[in-house]
Amino acid sequence: MITSLTVYAASSMQVSQLYFDAAQRMGRILADNNIRLVYGAGKVGLMGAIADAVLQNNGCVTGVIPQFMVEQGWCHQGLDELVVVDSMHERKARICELGDAMLALPGGLGTFEELLECLTWKQLGLHTKPVVILNTDGYYDDLLLCFRKMVSERFMRDLHQDMYRVVSSPDEVLPAIESCPQWDKSIIKHAQL
């Protein structure tokens, strides 16, 4: 069983309430299961929603944020632990390091970039942690279609689709993490086609 979960999520406040509802539900699940949330320390959007839900339900939250975002006032002020780093690159490496598994909630370019980098690192054997995509209301359908296109056009091997699991509700996330196949670092030999 994991003790911490890295979550990638949107900072936008303009998205549908159903995405906020899913983020809040995920936060309650983490708190109820004594799983620490590790995330990018934002105070708004789905980032803020999941952090607030964990904290309101007596859970623990670690945020990692670059100094320039702190200076912009984007940082959540009520976290159990705040790690301030020098760059976005350091932030991404640190939140990957601190989580026992990774979860992508719906998000924009930053969330996509974090998810894809996390999967790239796994493909290269730089980590072997479970990765789950929460496909709320089919948000990630087109990206998943693109992944299948990568396989069919031989830009990615079929076995690389085992790097992640896709679920449609927060209640499926922890079971999906538990059911992820153990990833072998030696898989790097398959990184090139």
JSON list of C-alpha atoms in Angstrom, two decimals:
[
{"chain": "A", "resi": 1, "resn": "MET", "atom": "CA", "xyz": [0.00, 0.00, 0.00]},
{"chain": "A", "resi": 2, "resn": "ILE", "atom": "CA", "xyz": [1.28, 3.45, -0.87]},
{"chain": "A", "resi": 3, "resn": "THR", "atom": "CA", "xyz": [1.80, 6.17, 1.74]},
{"chain": "A", "resi": 4, "resn": "SER", "atom": "CA", "xyz": [2.07, 9.14, -0.64]},
{"chain": "A", "resi": 5, "resn": "LEU", "atom": "CA", "xyz": [0.56, 10.04, -4.01]},
{"chain": "A", "resi": 6, "resn": "THR", "atom": "CA", "xyz": [1.90, 12.62, -6.45]},
{"chain": "A", "resi": 7, "resn": "VAL", "atom": "CA", "xyz": [-0.98, 14.38, -8.20]},
{"chain": "A", "resi": 8, "resn": "TYR", "atom": "CA", "xyz": [-0.78, 16.48, -11.35]},
{"chain": "A", "resi": 9, "resn": "ALA", "atom": "CA", "xyz": [-3.79, 18.78, -11.81]},
{"chain": "A", "resi": 10, "resn": "ALA", "atom": "CA", "xyz": [-5.13, 22.00, -13.31]},
{"chain": "A", "resi": 11, "resn": "SER", "atom": "CA", "xyz": [-4.83, 25.43, -11.76]},
{"chain": "A", "resi": 12, "resn": "SER", "atom": "CA", "xyz": [-7.67, 26.86, -13.84]},
{"chain": "A", "resi": 13, "resn": "MET", "atom": "CA", "xyz": [-10.73, 28.15, -11.98]},
{"chain": "A", "resi": 14, "resn": "GLN", "atom": "CA", "xyz": [-12.84, 28.19, -15.16]},
{"chain": "A", "resi": 15, "resn": "VAL", "atom": "CA", "xyz": [-13.46, 24.45, -15.53]},
{"chain": "A", "resi": 16, "resn": "SER", "atom": "CA", "xyz": [-16.70, 22.56, -14.96]},
{"chain": "A", "resi": 17, "resn": "GLN", "atom": "CA", "xyz": [-17.81, 21.79, -11.42]},
{"chain": "A", "resi": 18, "resn": "LEU", "atom": "CA", "xyz": [-17.71, 18.07, -12.16]},
{"chain": "A", "resi": 19, "resn": "TYR", "atom": "CA", "xyz": [-13.90, 18.27, -12.29]},
{"chain": "A", "resi": 20, "resn": "PHE", "atom": "CA", "xyz": [-13.84, 20.06, -8.94]},
{"chain": "A", "resi": 21, "resn": "ASP", "atom": "CA", "xyz": [-16.16, 17.42, -7.49]},
{"chain": "A", "resi": 22, "resn": "ALA", "atom": "CA", "xyz": [-13.82, 14.63, -8.62]},
{"chain": "A", "resi": 23, "resn": "ALA", "atom": "CA", "xyz": [-10.77, 16.42, -7.21]},
{"chain": "A", "resi": 24, "resn": "GLN", "atom": "CA", "xyz": [-12.50, 16.95, -3.87]},
{"chain": "A", "resi": 25, "resn": "ARG", "atom": "CA", "xyz": [-13.59, 13.31, -3.76]},
{"chain": "A", "resi": 26, "resn": "MET", "atom": "CA", "xyz": [-10.02, 12.22, -4.48]},
{"chain": "A", "resi": 27, "resn": "GLY", "atom": "CA", "xyz": [-8.79, 14.41, -1.62]},
{"chain": "A", "resi": 28, "resn": "ARG", "atom": "CA", "xyz": [-11.22, 12.79, 0.81]},
{"chain": "A", "resi": 29, "resn": "ILE", "atom": "CA", "xyz": [-10.13, 9.33, -0.33]},
{"chain": "A", "resi": 30, "resn": "LEU", "atom": "CA", "xyz": [-6.48, 10.20, 0.28]},
{"chain": "A", "resi": 31, "resn": "ALA", "atom": "CA", "xyz": [-7.19, 11.57, 3.75]},
{"chain": "A", "resi": 32, "resn": "ASP", "atom": "CA", "xyz": [-9.40, 8.59, 4.67]},
{"chain": "A", "resi": 33, "resn": "ASN", "atom": "CA", "xyz": [-6.59, 6.20, 3.67]},
{"chain": "A", "resi": 34, "resn": "ASN", "atom": "CA", "xyz": [-3.76, 8.14, 5.37]},
{"chain": "A", "resi": 35, "resn": "ILE", "atom": "CA", "xyz": [-2.06, 8.79, 2.06]},
{"chain": "A", "resi": 36, "resn": "ARG", "atom": "CA", "xyz": [-0.06, 12.01, 1.84]},
{"chain": "A", "resi": 37, "resn": "LEU", "atom": "CA", "xyz": [-0.84, 14.24, -1.13]},
{"chain": "A", "resi": 38, "resn": "VAL", "atom": "CA", "xyz": [2.26, 15.46, -2.97]},
{"chain": "A", "resi": 39, "resn": "TYR", "atom": "CA", "xyz": [1.54, 18.15, -5.55]},
{"chain": "A", "resi": 40, "resn": "GLY", "atom": "CA", "xyz": [2.66, 21.46, -7.02]},
{"chain": "A", "resi": 41, "resn": "ALA", "atom": "CA", "xyz": [1.52, 23.61, -4.04]},
{"chain": "A", "resi": 42, "resn": "GLY", "atom": "CA", "xyz": [-1.04, 25.66, -5.96]},
{"chain": "A", "resi": 43, "resn": "LYS", "atom": "CA", "xyz": [-3.95, 27.25, -4.13]},
{"chain": "A", "resi": 44, "resn": "VAL", "atom": "CA", "xyz": [-6.53, 27.44, -6.94]},
{"chain": "A", "resi": 45, "resn": "GLY", "atom": "CA", "xyz": [-8.20, 25.20, -9.50]},
{"chain": "A", "resi": 46, "resn": "LEU", "atom": "CA", "xyz": [-8.16, 21.44, -9.11]},
{"chain": "A", "resi": 47, "resn": "MET", "atom": "CA", "xyz": [-4.80, 21.76, -7.35]},
{"chain": "A", "resi": 48, "resn": "GLY", "atom": "CA", "xyz": [-6.35, 23.85, -4.60]},
{"chain": "A", "resi": 49, "resn": "ALA", "atom": "CA", "xyz": [-9.51, 21.72, -4.50]},
{"chain": "A", "resi": 50, "resn": "ILE", "atom": "CA", "xyz": [-7.71, 18.45, -3.85]},
{"chain": "A", "resi": 51, "resn": "ALA", "atom": "CA", "xyz": [-5.33, 19.99, -1.30]},
{"chain": "A", "resi": 52, "resn": "ASP", "atom": "CA", "xyz": [-8.19, 21.66, 0.57]},
{"chain": "A", "resi": 53, "resn": "ALA", "atom": "CA", "xyz": [-10.19, 18.41, 0.63]},
{"chain": "A", "resi": 54, "resn": "VAL", "atom": "CA", "xyz": [-7.23, 16.47, 2.06]},
{"chain": "A", "resi": 55, "resn": "LEU", "atom": "CA", "xyz": [-6.61, 19.13, 4.72]},
{"chain": "A", "resi": 56, "resn": "GLN", "atom": "CA", "xyz": [-10.31, 19.48, 5.64]},
{"chain": "A", "resi": 57, "resn": "ASN", "atom": "CA", "xyz": [-10.41, 15.72, 6.25]},
{"chain": "A", "resi": 58, "resn": "ASN", "atom": "CA", "xyz": [-7.33, 15.70, 8.51]},
{"chain": "A", "resi": 59, "resn": "GLY", "atom": "CA", "xyz": [-4.94, 14.43, 5.85]},
{"chain": "A", "resi": 60, "resn": "CYS", "atom": "CA", "xyz": [-1.39, 15.54, 5.08]},
{"chain": "A", "resi": 61, "resn": "VAL", "atom": "CA", "xyz": [-0.19, 17.58, 2.12]},
{"chain": "A", "resi": 62, "resn": "THR", "atom": "CA", "xyz": [3.28, 18.33, 0.79]},
{"chain": "A", "resi": 63, "resn": "GLY", "atom": "CA", "xyz": [3.58, 21.03, -1.83]},
{"chain": "A", "resi": 64, "resn": "VAL", "atom": "CA", "xyz": [6.60, 21.66, -4.05]},
{"chain": "A", "resi": 65, "resn": "ILE", "atom": "CA", "xyz": [6.82, 24.99, -5.82]},
{"chain": "A", "resi": 66, "resn": "PRO", "atom": "CA", "xyz": [9.46, 27.12, -7.53]},
{"chain": "A", "resi": 67, "resn": "GLN", "atom": "CA", "xyz": [10.39, 30.43, -5.91]},
{"chain": "A", "resi": 68, "resn": "PHE", "atom": "CA", "xyz": [9.04, 32.54, -8.79]},
{"chain": "A", "resi": 69, "resn": "MET", "atom": "CA", "xyz": [5.54, 31.09, -8.20]},
{"chain": "A", "resi": 70, "resn": "VAL", "atom": "CA", "xyz": [5.77, 31.90, -4.50]},
{"chain": "A", "resi": 71, "resn": "GLU", "atom": "CA", "xyz": [6.63, 35.49, -5.48]},
{"chain": "A", "resi": 72, "resn": "GLN", "atom": "CA", "xyz": [3.52, 35.57, -7.71]},
{"chain": "A", "resi": 73, "resn": "GLY", "atom": "CA", "xyz": [1.34, 34.60, -4.73]},
{"chain": "A", "resi": 74, "resn": "TRP", "atom": "CA", "xyz": [0.29, 31.27, -6.26]},
{"chain": "A", "resi": 75, "resn": "CYS", "atom": "CA", "xyz": [1.29, 29.16, -3.26]},
{"chain": "A", "resi": 76, "resn": "HIS", "atom": "CA", "xyz": [-1.18, 27.46, -0.92]},
{"chain": "A", "resi": 77, "resn": "GLN", "atom": "CA", "xyz": [-0.55, 28.79, 2.58]},
{"chain": "A", "resi": 78, "resn": "GLY", "atom": "CA", "xyz": [-2.06, 25.99, 4.68]},
{"chain": "A", "resi": 79, "resn": "LEU", "atom": "CA", "xyz": [0.06, 22.97, 3.75]},
{"chain": "A", "resi": 80, "resn": "ASP", "atom": "CA", "xyz": [1.72, 20.60, 6.21]},
{"chain": "A", "resi": 81, "resn": "GLU", "atom": "CA", "xyz": [4.99, 20.86, 4.32]},
{"chain": "A", "resi": 82, "resn": "LEU", "atom": "CA", "xyz": [6.15, 23.32, 1.68]},
{"chain": "A", "resi": 83, "resn": "VAL", "atom": "CA", "xyz": [9.27, 22.71, -0.39]},
{"chain": "A", "resi": 84, "resn": "VAL", "atom": "CA", "xyz": [10.48, 25.75, -2.34]},
{"chain": "A", "resi": 85, "resn": "VAL", "atom": "CA", "xyz": [12.81, 24.96, -5.24]},
{"chain": "A", "resi": 86, "resn": "ASP", "atom": "CA", "xyz": [14.68, 26.98, -7.84]},
{"chain": "A", "resi": 87, "resn": "SER", "atom": "CA", "xyz": [13.07, 25.78, -11.07]},
{"chain": "A", "resi": 88, "resn": "MET", "atom": "CA", "xyz": [10.19, 23.94, -12.70]},
{"chain": "A", "resi": 89, "resn": "HIS", "atom": "CA", "xyz": [12.59, 21.12, -13.59]},
{"chain": "A", "resi": 90, "resn": "GLU", "atom": "CA", "xyz": [13.54, 20.69, -9.94]},
{"chain": "A", "resi": 91, "resn": "ARG", "atom": "CA", "xyz": [9.88, 20.82, -8.91]},
{"chain": "A", "resi": 92, "resn": "LYS", "atom": "CA", "xyz": [8.92, 18.01, -11.31]},
{"chain": "A", "resi": 93, "resn": "ALA", "atom": "CA", "xyz": [11.82, 15.82, -10.25]},
{"chain": "A", "resi": 94, "resn": "ARG", "atom": "CA", "xyz": [11.05, 16.39, -6.56]},
{"chain": "A", "resi": 95, "resn": "ILE", "atom": "CA", "xyz": [7.34, 15.60, -6.72]},
{"chain": "A", "resi": 96, "resn": "CYS", "atom": "CA", "xyz": [8.10, 12.46, -8.71]},
{"chain": "A", "resi": 97, "resn": "GLU", "atom": "CA", "xyz": [10.65, 11.44, -6.10]},
{"chain": "A", "resi": 98, "resn": "LEU", "atom": "CA", "xyz": [8.34, 12.10, -3.13]},
{"chain": "A", "resi": 99, "resn": "GLY", "atom": "CA", "xyz": [5.31, 10.11, -4.36]},
{"chain": "A", "resi": 100, "resn": "ASP", "atom": "CA", "xyz": [4.95, 6.33, -4.22]},
{"chain": "A", "resi": 101, "resn": "ALA", "atom": "CA", "xyz": [2.67, 6.56, -7.28]},
{"chain": "A", "resi": 102, "resn": "MET", "atom": "CA", "xyz": [1.46, 9.24, -9.68]},
{"chain": "A", "resi": 103, "resn": "LEU", "atom": "CA", "xyz": [-2.03, 10.40, -10.62]},
{"chain": "A", "resi": 104, "resn": "ALA", "atom": "CA", "xyz": [-3.05, 12.80, -13.37]},
{"chain": "A", "resi": 105, "resn": "LEU", "atom": "CA", "xyz": [-6.31, 14.65, -12.88]},
{"chain": "A", "resi": 106, "resn": "PRO", "atom": "CA", "xyz": [-7.62, 16.69, -15.82]},
{"chain": "A", "resi": 107, "resn": "GLY", "atom": "CA", "xyz": [-5.48, 19.71, -16.59]},
{"chain": "A", "resi": 108, "resn": "GLY", "atom": "CA", "xyz": [-3.92, 21.94, -19.18]},
{"chain": "A", "resi": 109, "resn": "LEU", "atom": "CA", "xyz": [-0.48, 22.11, -20.74]},
{"chain": "A", "resi": 110, "resn": "GLY", "atom": "CA", "xyz": [1.38, 21.87, -17.44]},
{"chain": "A", "resi": 111, "resn": "THR", "atom": "CA", "xyz": [-0.52, 18.77, -16.36]},
{"chain": "A", "resi": 112, "resn": "PHE", "atom": "CA", "xyz": [-0.03, 17.13, -19.77]},
{"chain": "A", "resi": 113, "resn": "GLU", "atom": "CA", "xyz": [3.66, 17.97, -19.71]},
{"chain": "A", "resi": 114, "resn": "GLU", "atom": "CA", "xyz": [4.08, 16.51, -16.21]},
{"chain": "A", "resi": 115, "resn": "LEU", "atom": "CA", "xyz": [2.17, 13.35, -17.10]},
{"chain": "A", "resi": 116, "resn": "LEU", "atom": "CA", "xyz": [4.10, 12.81, -20.33]},
{"chain": "A", "resi": 117, "resn": "GLU", "atom": "CA", "xyz": [7.45, 13.43, -18.67]},
{"chain": "A", "resi": 118, "resn": "CYS", "atom": "CA", "xyz": [6.54, 11.00, -15.88]},
{"chain": "A", "resi": 119, "resn": "LEU", "atom": "CA", "xyz": [5.65, 8.35, -18.49]},
{"chain": "A", "resi": 120, "resn": "THR", "atom": "CA", "xyz": [8.83, 9.07, -20.44]},
{"chain": "A", "resi": 121, "resn": "TRP", "atom": "CA", "xyz": [10.92, 8.58, -17.30]},
{"chain": "A", "resi": 122, "resn": "LYS", "atom": "CA", "xyz": [9.11, 5.31, -16.65]},
{"chain": "A", "resi": 123, "resn": "GLN", "atom": "CA", "xyz": [9.68, 4.17, -20.24]},
{"chain": "A", "resi": 124, "resn": "LEU", "atom": "CA", "xyz": [13.38, 4.85, -19.73]},
{"chain": "A", "resi": 125, "resn": "GLY", "atom": "CA", "xyz": [13.48, 2.96, -16.44]},
{"chain": "A", "resi": 126, "resn": "LEU", "atom": "CA", "xyz": [14.20, 6.08, -14.37]},
{"chain": "A", "resi": 127, "resn": "HIS", "atom": "CA", "xyz": [11.33, 5.10, -12.07]},
{"chain": "A", "resi": 128, "resn": "THR", "atom": "CA", "xyz": [9.02, 2.10, -11.76]},
{"chain": "A", "resi": 129, "resn": "LYS", "atom": "CA", "xyz": [6.12, 3.68, -9.89]},
{"chain": "A", "resi": 130, "resn": "PRO", "atom": "CA", "xyz": [2.45, 3.15, -10.78]},
{"chain": "A", "resi": 131, "resn": "VAL", "atom": "CA", "xyz": [0.88, 5.87, -12.94]},
{"chain": "A", "resi": 132, "resn": "VAL", "atom": "CA", "xyz": [-2.90, 6.37, -13.09]},
{"chain": "A", "resi": 133, "resn": "ILE", "atom": "CA", "xyz": [-4.88, 8.72, -15.32]},
{"chain": "A", "resi": 134, "resn": "LEU", "atom": "CA", "xyz": [-8.24, 9.88, -13.91]},
{"chain": "A", "resi": 135, "resn": "ASN", "atom": "CA", "xyz": [-10.32, 10.25, -17.06]},
{"chain": "A", "resi": 136, "resn": "THR", "atom": "CA", "xyz": [-13.16, 12.29, -15.57]},
{"chain": "A", "resi": 137, "resn": "ASP", "atom": "CA", "xyz": [-16.03, 12.61, -18.06]},
{"chain": "A", "resi": 138, "resn": "GLY", "atom": "CA", "xyz": [-13.79, 11.29, -20.84]},
{"chain": "A", "resi": 139, "resn": "TYR", "atom": "CA", "xyz": [-11.40, 14.25, -20.55]},
{"chain": "A", "resi": 140, "resn": "TYR", "atom": "CA", "xyz": [-8.35, 12.23, -21.63]},
{"chain": "A", "resi": 141, "resn": "ASP", "atom": "CA", "xyz": [-10.07, 10.24, -24.41]},
{"chain": "A", "resi": 142, "resn": "ASP", "atom": "CA", "xyz": [-8.25, 12.06, -27.20]},
{"chain": "A", "resi": 143, "resn": "LEU", "atom": "CA", "xyz": [-4.85, 11.70, -25.52]},
{"chain": "A", "resi": 144, "resn": "LEU", "atom": "CA", "xyz": [-5.46, 7.98, -25.01]},
{"chain": "A", "resi": 145, "resn": "LEU", "atom": "CA", "xyz": [-6.43, 7.72, -28.68]},
{"chain": "A", "resi": 146, "resn": "CYS", "atom": "CA", "xyz": [-3.14, 9.43, -29.52]},
{"chain": "A", "resi": 147, "resn": "PHE", "atom": "CA", "xyz": [-1.28, 6.87, -27.38]},
{"chain": "A", "resi": 148, "resn": "ARG", "atom": "CA", "xyz": [-2.96, 4.06, -29.34]},
{"chain": "A", "resi": 149, "resn": "LYS", "atom": "CA", "xyz": [-1.98, 5.80, -32.59]},
{"chain": "A", "resi": 150, "resn": "MET", "atom": "CA", "xyz": [1.63, 5.91, -31.36]},
{"chain": "A", "resi": 151, "resn": "VAL", "atom": "CA", "xyz": [1.49, 2.14, -30.93]},
{"chain": "A", "resi": 152, "resn": "SER", "atom": "CA", "xyz": [-0.23, 1.43, -34.27]},
{"chain": "A", "resi": 153, "resn": "GLU", "atom": "CA", "xyz": [2.28, 3.66, -36.09]},
{"chain": "A", "resi": 154, "resn": "ARG", "atom": "CA", "xyz": [5.19, 2.06, -34.17]},
{"chain": "A", "resi": 155, "resn": "PHE", "atom": "CA", "xyz": [6.33, 5.17, -32.32]},
{"chain": "A", "resi": 156, "resn": "MET", "atom": "CA", "xyz": [5.72, 3.27, -29.09]},
{"chain": "A", "resi": 157, "resn": "ARG", "atom": "CA", "xyz": [5.62, -0.42, -28.26]},
{"chain": "A", "resi": 158, "resn": "ASP", "atom": "CA", "xyz": [2.38, -2.07, -27.20]},
{"chain": "A", "resi": 159, "resn": "LEU", "atom": "CA", "xyz": [3.98, -3.08, -23.90]},
{"chain": "A", "resi": 160, "resn": "HIS", "atom": "CA", "xyz": [4.39, 0.62, -23.01]},
{"chain": "A", "resi": 161, "resn": "GLN", "atom": "CA", "xyz": [0.62, 0.86, -22.60]},
{"chain": "A", "resi": 162, "resn": "ASP", "atom": "CA", "xyz": [1.19, -1.12, -19.39]},
{"chain": "A", "resi": 163, "resn": "MET", "atom": "CA", "xyz": [3.01, 1.91, -17.95]},
{"chain": "A", "resi": 164, "resn": "TYR", "atom": "CA", "xyz": [-0.29, 3.43, -16.86]},
{"chain": "A", "resi": 165, "resn": "ARG", "atom": "CA", "xyz": [-3.84, 2.63, -15.86]},
{"chain": "A", "resi": 166, "resn": "VAL", "atom": "CA", "xyz": [-6.93, 4.66, -16.78]},
{"chain": "A", "resi": 167, "resn": "VAL", "atom": "CA", "xyz": [-9.94, 5.03, -14.49]},
{"chain": "A", "resi": 168, "resn": "SER", "atom": "CA", "xyz": [-13.10, 7.11, -14.72]},
{"chain": "A", "resi": 169, "resn": "SER", "atom": "CA", "xyz": [-13.80, 7.82, -11.04]},
{"chain": "A", "resi": 170, "resn": "PRO", "atom": "CA", "xyz": [-11.77, 8.71, -7.95]},
{"chain": "A", "resi": 171, "resn": "ASP", "atom": "CA", "xyz": [-12.99, 5.54, -6.19]},
{"chain": "A", "resi": 172, "resn": "GLU", "atom": "CA", "xyz": [-11.11, 3.45, -8.77]},
{"chain": "A", "resi": 173, "resn": "VAL", "atom": "CA", "xyz": [-7.74, 5.16, -8.28]},
{"chain": "A", "resi": 174, "resn": "LEU", "atom": "CA", "xyz": [-6.33, 3.25, -5.31]},
{"chain": "A", "resi": 175, "resn": "PRO", "atom": "CA", "xyz": [-7.41, -0.18, -6.65]},
{"chain": "A", "resi": 176, "resn": "ALA", "atom": "CA", "xyz": [-5.82, 0.76, -10.00]},
{"chain": "A", "resi": 177, "resn": "ILE", "atom": "CA", "xyz": [-2.56, 1.65, -8.26]},
{"chain": "A", "resi": 178, "resn": "GLU", "atom": "CA", "xyz": [-2.58, -1.69, -6.46]},
{"chain": "A", "resi": 179, "resn": "SER", "atom": "CA", "xyz": [-3.25, -3.59, -9.70]},
{"chain": "A", "resi": 180, "resn": "CYS", "atom": "CA", "xyz": [-0.54, -1.90, -11.78]},
{"chain": "A", "resi": 181, "resn": "PRO", "atom": "CA", "xyz": [1.96, -4.48, -13.02]},
{"chain": "A", "resi": 182, "resn": "GLN", "atom": "CA", "xyz": [5.44, -4.22, -11.54]},
{"chain": "A", "resi": 183, "resn": "TRP", "atom": "CA", "xyz": [7.54, -2.27, -14.01]},
{"chain": "A", "resi": 184, "resn": "ASP", "atom": "CA", "xyz": [11.02, -3.62, -14.65]},
{"chain": "A", "resi": 185, "resn": "LYS", "atom": "CA", "xyz": [13.85, -1.09, -15.07]},
{"chain": "A", "resi": 186, "resn": "SER", "atom": "CA", "xyz": [15.42, -3.38, -17.65]},
{"chain": "A", "resi": 187, "resn": "ILE", "atom": "CA", "xyz": [12.54, -2.41, -19.94]},
{"chain": "A", "resi": 188, "resn": "ILE", "atom": "CA", "xyz": [14.84, 0.40, -21.12]},
{"chain": "A", "resi": 189, "resn": "LYS", "atom": "CA", "xyz": [16.10, -2.05, -23.72]},
{"chain": "A", "resi": 190, "resn": "HIS", "atom": "CA", "xyz": [12.68, -1.58, -25.41]},
{"chain": "A", "resi": 191, "resn": "ALA", "atom": "CA", "xyz": [12.79, 2.23, -25.34]},
{"chain": "A", "resi": 192, "resn": "GLN", "atom": "CA", "xyz": [14.12, 2.27, -28.89]},
{"chain": "A", "resi": 193, "resn": "LEU", "atom": "CA", "xyz": [12.16, 0.51, -31.58]}
]
